[in-house]
Coordinates of C-alpha atoms in Angstrom, one line a residue:
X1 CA -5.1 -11.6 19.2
X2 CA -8.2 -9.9 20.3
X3 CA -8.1 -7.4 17.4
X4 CA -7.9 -10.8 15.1
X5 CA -11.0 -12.1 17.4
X6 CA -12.9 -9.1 17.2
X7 CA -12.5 -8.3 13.2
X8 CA -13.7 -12.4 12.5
X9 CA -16.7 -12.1 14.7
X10 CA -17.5 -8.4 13.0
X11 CA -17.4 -6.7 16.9
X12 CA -15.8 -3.3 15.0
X13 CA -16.9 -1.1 17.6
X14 CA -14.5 -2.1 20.4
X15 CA -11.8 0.3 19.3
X16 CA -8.6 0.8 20.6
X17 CA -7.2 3.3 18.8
X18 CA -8.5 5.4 15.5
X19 CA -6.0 6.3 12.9
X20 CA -6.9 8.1 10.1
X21 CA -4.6 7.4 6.9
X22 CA -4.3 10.6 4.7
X23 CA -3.0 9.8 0.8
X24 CA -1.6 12.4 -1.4
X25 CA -3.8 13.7 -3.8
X26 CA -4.8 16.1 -6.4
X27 CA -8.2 18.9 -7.7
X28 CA -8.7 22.1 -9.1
X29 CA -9.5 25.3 -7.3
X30 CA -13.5 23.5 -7.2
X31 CA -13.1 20.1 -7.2
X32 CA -11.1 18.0 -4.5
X33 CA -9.9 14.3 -4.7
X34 CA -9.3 13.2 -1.0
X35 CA -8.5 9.4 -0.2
X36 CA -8.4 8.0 3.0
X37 CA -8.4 5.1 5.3
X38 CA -9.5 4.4 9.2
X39 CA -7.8 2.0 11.0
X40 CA -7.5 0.4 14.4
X41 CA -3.6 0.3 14.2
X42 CA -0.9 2.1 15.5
X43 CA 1.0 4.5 12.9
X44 CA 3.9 2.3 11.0
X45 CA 7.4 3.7 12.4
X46 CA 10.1 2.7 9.7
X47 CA 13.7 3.2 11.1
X48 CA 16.4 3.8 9.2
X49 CA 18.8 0.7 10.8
X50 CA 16.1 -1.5 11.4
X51 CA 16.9 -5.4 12.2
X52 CA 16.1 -8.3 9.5
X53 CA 13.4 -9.2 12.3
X54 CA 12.0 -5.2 12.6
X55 CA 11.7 -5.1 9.0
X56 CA 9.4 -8.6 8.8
X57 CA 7.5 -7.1 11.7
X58 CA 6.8 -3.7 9.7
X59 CA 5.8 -5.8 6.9
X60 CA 3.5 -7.7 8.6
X61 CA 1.7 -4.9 10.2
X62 CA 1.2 -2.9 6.7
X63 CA -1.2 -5.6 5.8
X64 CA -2.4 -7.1 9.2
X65 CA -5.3 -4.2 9.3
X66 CA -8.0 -4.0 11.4
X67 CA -10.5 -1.8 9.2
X68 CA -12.9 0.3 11.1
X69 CA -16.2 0.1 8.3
X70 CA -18.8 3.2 8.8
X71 CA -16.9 5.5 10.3
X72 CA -17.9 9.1 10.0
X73 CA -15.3 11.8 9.1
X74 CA -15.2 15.6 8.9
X75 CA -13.0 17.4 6.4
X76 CA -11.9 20.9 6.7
X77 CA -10.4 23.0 4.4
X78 CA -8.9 26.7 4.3
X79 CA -11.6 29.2 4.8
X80 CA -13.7 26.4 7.2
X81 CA -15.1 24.6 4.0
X82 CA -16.6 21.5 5.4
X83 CA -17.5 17.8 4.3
X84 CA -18.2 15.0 5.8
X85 CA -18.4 11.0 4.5
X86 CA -18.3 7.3 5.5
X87 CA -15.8 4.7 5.9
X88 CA -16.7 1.7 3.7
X89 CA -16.2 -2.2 4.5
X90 CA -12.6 -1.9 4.6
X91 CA -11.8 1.3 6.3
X92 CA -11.7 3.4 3.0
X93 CA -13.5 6.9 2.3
X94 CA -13.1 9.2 0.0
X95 CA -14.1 12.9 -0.3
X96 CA -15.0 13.6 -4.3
X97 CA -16.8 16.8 -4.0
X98 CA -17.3 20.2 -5.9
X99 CA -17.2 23.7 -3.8
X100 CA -18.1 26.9 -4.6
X101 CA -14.8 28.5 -3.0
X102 CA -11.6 28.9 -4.8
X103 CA -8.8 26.4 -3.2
X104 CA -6.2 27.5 -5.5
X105 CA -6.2 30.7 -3.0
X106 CA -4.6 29.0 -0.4
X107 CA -1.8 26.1 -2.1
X108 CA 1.6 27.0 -1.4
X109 CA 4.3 28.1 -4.6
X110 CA 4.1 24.7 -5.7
X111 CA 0.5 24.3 -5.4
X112 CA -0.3 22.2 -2.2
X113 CA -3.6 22.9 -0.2
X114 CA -3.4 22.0 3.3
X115 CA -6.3 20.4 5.1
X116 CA -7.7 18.5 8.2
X117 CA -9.9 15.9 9.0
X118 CA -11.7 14.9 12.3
X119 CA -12.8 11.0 13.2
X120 CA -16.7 11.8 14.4
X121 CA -17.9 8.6 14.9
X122 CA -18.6 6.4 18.0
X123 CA -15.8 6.0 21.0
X124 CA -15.9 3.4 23.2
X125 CA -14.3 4.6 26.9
X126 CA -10.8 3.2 26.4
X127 CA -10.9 4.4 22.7
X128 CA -7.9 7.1 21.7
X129 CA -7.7 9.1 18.7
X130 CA -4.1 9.3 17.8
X131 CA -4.2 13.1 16.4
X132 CA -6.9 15.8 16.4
X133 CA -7.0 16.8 13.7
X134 CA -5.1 14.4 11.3
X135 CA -3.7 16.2 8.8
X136 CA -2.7 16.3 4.5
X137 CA -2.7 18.1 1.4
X138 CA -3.6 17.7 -2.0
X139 CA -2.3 19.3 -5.3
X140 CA -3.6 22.1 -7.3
X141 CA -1.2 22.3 -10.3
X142 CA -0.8 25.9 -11.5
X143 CA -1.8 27.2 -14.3
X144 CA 1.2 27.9 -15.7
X145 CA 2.5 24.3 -15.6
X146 CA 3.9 23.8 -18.8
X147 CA 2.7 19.9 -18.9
X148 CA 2.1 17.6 -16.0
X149 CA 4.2 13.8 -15.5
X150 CA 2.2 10.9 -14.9
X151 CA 4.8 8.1 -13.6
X152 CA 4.3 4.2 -12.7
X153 CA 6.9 3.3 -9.6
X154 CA 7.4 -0.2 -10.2
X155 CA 10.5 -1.0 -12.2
X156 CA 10.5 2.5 -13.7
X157 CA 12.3 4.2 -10.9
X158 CA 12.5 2.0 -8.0
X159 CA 13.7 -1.8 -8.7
X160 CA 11.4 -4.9 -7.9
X161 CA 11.9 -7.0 -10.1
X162 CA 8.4 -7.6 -11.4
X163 CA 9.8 -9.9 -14.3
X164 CA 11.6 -12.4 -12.2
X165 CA 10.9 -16.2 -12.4
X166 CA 7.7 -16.6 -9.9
X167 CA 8.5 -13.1 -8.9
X168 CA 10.5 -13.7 -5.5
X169 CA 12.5 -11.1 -6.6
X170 CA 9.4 -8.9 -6.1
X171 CA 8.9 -10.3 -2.9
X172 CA 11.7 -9.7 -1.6
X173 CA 12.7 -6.0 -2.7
X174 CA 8.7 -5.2 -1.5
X175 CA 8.4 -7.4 1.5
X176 CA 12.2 -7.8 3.0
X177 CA 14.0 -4.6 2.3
X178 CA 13.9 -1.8 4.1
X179 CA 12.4 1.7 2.2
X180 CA 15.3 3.5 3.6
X181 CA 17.6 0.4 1.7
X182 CA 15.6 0.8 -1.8
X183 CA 17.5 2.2 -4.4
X184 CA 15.9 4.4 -7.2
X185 CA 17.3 3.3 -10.9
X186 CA 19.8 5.4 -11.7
X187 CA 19.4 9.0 -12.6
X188 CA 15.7 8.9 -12.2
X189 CA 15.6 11.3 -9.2
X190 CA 17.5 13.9 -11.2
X191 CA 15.4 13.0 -14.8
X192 CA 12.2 13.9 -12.6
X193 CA 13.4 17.3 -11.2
X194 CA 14.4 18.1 -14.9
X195 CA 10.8 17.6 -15.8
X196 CA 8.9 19.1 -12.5
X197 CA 11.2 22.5 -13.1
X198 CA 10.7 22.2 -17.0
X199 CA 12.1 24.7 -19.3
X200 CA 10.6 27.9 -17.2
X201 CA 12.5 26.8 -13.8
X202 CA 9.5 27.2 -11.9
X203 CA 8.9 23.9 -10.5
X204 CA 4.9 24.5 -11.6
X205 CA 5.1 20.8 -13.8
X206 CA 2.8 18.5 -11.8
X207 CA 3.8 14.9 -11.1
X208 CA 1.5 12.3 -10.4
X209 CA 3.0 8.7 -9.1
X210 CA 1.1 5.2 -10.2
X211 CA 1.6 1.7 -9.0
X212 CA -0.5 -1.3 -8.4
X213 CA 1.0 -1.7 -5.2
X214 CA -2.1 -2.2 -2.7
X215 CA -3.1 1.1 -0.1
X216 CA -1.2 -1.3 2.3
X217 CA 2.5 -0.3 1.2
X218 CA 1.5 3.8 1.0
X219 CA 3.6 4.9 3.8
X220 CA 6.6 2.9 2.6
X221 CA 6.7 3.9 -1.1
X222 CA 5.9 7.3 0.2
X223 CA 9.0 7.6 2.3
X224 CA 11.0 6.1 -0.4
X225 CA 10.1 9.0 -2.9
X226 CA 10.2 11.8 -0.7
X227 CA 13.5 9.8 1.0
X228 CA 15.4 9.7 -2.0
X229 CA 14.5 13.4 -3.5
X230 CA 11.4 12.8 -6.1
X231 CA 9.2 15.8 -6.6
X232 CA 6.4 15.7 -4.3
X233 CA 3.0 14.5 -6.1
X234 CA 0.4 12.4 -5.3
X235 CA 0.6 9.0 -4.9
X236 CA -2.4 6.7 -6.7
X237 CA -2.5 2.8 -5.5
X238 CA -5.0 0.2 -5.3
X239 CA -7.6 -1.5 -2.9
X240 CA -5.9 -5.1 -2.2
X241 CA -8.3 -7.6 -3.0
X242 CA -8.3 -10.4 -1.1
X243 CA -9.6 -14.0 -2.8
X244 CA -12.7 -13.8 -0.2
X245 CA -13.2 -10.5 -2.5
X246 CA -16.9 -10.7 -3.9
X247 CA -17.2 -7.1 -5.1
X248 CA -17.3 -6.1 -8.6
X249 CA -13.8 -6.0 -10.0
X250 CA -12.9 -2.8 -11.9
X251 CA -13.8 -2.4 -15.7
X252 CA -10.9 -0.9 -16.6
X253 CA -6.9 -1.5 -15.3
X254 CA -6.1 0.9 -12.4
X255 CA -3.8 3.0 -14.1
X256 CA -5.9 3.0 -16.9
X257 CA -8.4 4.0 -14.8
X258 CA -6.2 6.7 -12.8
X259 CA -4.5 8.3 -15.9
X260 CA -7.9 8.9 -17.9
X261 CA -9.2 11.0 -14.6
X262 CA -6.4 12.6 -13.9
X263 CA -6.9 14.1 -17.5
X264 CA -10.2 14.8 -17.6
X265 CA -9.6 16.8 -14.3
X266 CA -7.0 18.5 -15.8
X267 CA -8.0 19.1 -19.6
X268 CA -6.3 22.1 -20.7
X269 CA -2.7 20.2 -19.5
X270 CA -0.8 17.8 -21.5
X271 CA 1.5 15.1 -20.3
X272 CA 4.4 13.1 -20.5
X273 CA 3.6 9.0 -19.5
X274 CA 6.5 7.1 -17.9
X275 CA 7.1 3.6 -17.4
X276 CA 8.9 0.4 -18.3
X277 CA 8.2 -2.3 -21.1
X278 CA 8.2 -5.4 -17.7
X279 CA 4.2 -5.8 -17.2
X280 CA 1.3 -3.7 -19.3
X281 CA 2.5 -0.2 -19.6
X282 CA 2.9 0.0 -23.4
X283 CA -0.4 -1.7 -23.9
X284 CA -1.9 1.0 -21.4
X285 CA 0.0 4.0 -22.8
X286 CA -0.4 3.6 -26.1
X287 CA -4.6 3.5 -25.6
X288 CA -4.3 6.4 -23.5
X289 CA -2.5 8.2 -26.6
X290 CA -5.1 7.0 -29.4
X291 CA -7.8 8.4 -27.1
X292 CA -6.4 11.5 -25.9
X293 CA -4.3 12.0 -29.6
X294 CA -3.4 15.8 -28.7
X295 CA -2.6 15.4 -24.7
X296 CA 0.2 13.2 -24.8
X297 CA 3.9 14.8 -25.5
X298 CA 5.8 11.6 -25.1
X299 CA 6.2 8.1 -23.8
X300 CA 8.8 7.0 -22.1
X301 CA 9.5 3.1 -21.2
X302 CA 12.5 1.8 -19.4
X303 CA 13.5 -2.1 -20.9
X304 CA 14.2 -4.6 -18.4
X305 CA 16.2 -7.3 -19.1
X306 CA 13.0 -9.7 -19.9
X307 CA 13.5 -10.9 -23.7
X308 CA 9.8 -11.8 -24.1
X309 CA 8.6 -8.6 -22.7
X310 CA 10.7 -7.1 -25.0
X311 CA 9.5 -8.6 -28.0
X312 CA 5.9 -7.7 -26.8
X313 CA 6.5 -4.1 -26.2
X314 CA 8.3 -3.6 -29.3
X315 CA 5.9 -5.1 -31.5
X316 CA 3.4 -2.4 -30.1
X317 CA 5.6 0.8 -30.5
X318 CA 6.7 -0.2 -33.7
X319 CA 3.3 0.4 -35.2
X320 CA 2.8 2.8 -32.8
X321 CA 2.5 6.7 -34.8
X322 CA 0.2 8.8 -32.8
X323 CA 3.1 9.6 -29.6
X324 CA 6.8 9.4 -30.0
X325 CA 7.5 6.4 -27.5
X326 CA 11.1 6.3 -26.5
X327 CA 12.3 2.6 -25.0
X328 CA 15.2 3.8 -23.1
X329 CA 18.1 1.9 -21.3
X330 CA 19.2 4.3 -18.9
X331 CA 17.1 8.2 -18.0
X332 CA 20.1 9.7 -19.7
X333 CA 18.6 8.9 -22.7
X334 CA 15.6 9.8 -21.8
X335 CA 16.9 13.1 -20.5
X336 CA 18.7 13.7 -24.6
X337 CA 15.2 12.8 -25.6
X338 CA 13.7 15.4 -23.6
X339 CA 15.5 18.2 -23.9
X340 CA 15.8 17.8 -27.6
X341 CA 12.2 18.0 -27.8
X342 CA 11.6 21.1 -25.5
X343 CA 10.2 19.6 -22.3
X344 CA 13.7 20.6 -20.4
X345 CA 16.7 22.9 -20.2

């Protein structure tokens, strides 16, 4: 209750605690793409065999955040490359910068770069910061990737049911159910190894994950993928925006938004776009294809059992020549599809 007294009357700077949130990301050997968040919260603990009661509580807490604004925090890469930014209103910072060193030099076989980054601002006495140094990585994909995936979550390979009548069905997969309880659609986690491995083996394809889940659920839909075997890849959600919200709102859709930088960072890659016909995919995809004509291989969109949707989505494809887009029932077909066309074995 005094966190909730405190963040009303704007006191920020009686901390408790400082908890830097690291999200999966994604650069070149000169150009990193680091997203972050400072909190005052304790780290969300998600147990496997939780109680109906634990899980409401974990909900709660992923969106009761006390957002520490101005914060000042140090990045540091391999070779002691170093950056430093601020927190904004709510908590967020991000570290968009180009370096003169080359990164690739120090990612792993699959192309992950390790790094660290250090809270610098103010402590009160009491104040304790939960790790020194936090810690993440970020992708480099290498350049013999044979194309990169560029995935939406919900409704493509984990259920919510975004198309339900007032959407309680989404409310109650996101907000009720335990991650460790979600289960993927089937054959998706075996559809996306096909394509991270592609036709060489190598596991070098690069996969990118999209929702318009808010920052808030990161750690949930991030043990859920790496819970139920995805390839590892960066995970791109959105700022929650509250009704009190009087910033600008966003020109473009966020995965609009997050697909066309993801290929201009990348754009000697093509890519393969995957999602479902239940909200605005097709509508996004097939823009993406008309203005990147020669980048994208294939479109893939699982139906859901909405008959409006349905008729919406298929009155785009059908007049739809620059991409093959595949409306698939079940990744089987989509698996035919791609192994026919030489993105698999």
């Amino acid at each position: 209750m005094k966190k909730r007294i405190r963040k009303l009357a704007g006191r920020y700077k009686i901390l408790d605690q400082i908890l830097i949130t690291l999200y999966r990301s994604y650069g070149t050997h000169s150009h990193l793409y680091i997203p972050g968040r400072v909190l005052d919260n304790e780290p969300l603990q998600i147990a496997k065999d939780p109680s109906f009661f634990k899980t409401i509580r974990n909900t709660w807490k992923q969106f009761d955040t006390f957002e520490v604004p101005d914060a000042e925090v140090e990045l540091v890469l391999p070779g002691k490359i170093m950056a430093t930014t601020k927190s904004g209103p709510e908590g967020y910072f991000l570290f968009d910068d180009v370096l003169d060193q080359n990164l690739a030099e120090h990612a792993d076989e699959e192309g992950w770069v390790d790094f660290e980054v250090y809270y610098r601002g103010p402590l009160g006495k009491k104040t304790k910061v939960l790790e020194k140094p936090f810690t993440g990585s970020f992708l480099i994909p290498d350049p013999e990737a044979e194309f990169g995936v560029i995935s939406d979550i919900d409704d493509t390979i984990l259920h919510t049911g975004v198309t339900s009548f007032l959407k309680w069905r989404l409310l109650k997969n996101s907000l009720l159910t335990n991650a460790y309880q979600r289960i993927p659609l089937k054959g998706a986690p075996d559809f996306y190894k096909k394509l991270h491995l592609g036709v060489s083996g190598k596991d070098k394809n690069p996969m990118f994950y999209l929702s318009n889940s808010p920052w808030n659920l990161y750690e949930y839909l991030k043990l859920f993928l790496d819970y139920n075997q995805f390839p590892r890849g960066p995970i791109l959600l959105r700022n929650f925006r509250t009704p009190f919200d009087r910033s600008l709102k966003p020109e473009k859709p966020h995965k609009q938004k997050e697909i066309a930088n993801i290929l201009k960072t990348y754009p000697g890659l093509n890519f393969i776009l995957i999602g479902d016909s239940g909200e605005h995919d097709a509508s996004i995809y097939t823009e993406i294809a008309a203005q990147y004509p020669n980048r994208i291989l294939s479109i893939y969109l699982r139906s859901v059992k909405h008959k409006r949707q349905m008729q919406r989505v298929q009155s785009i494809i059908d007049n739809f020549e620059t991409t093959p887009v595949l409306m698939v029932e079940s990744s089987g077909q989509a698996v035919e599809h791609a192994r026919a066309n030489g993105f698999i074995k």
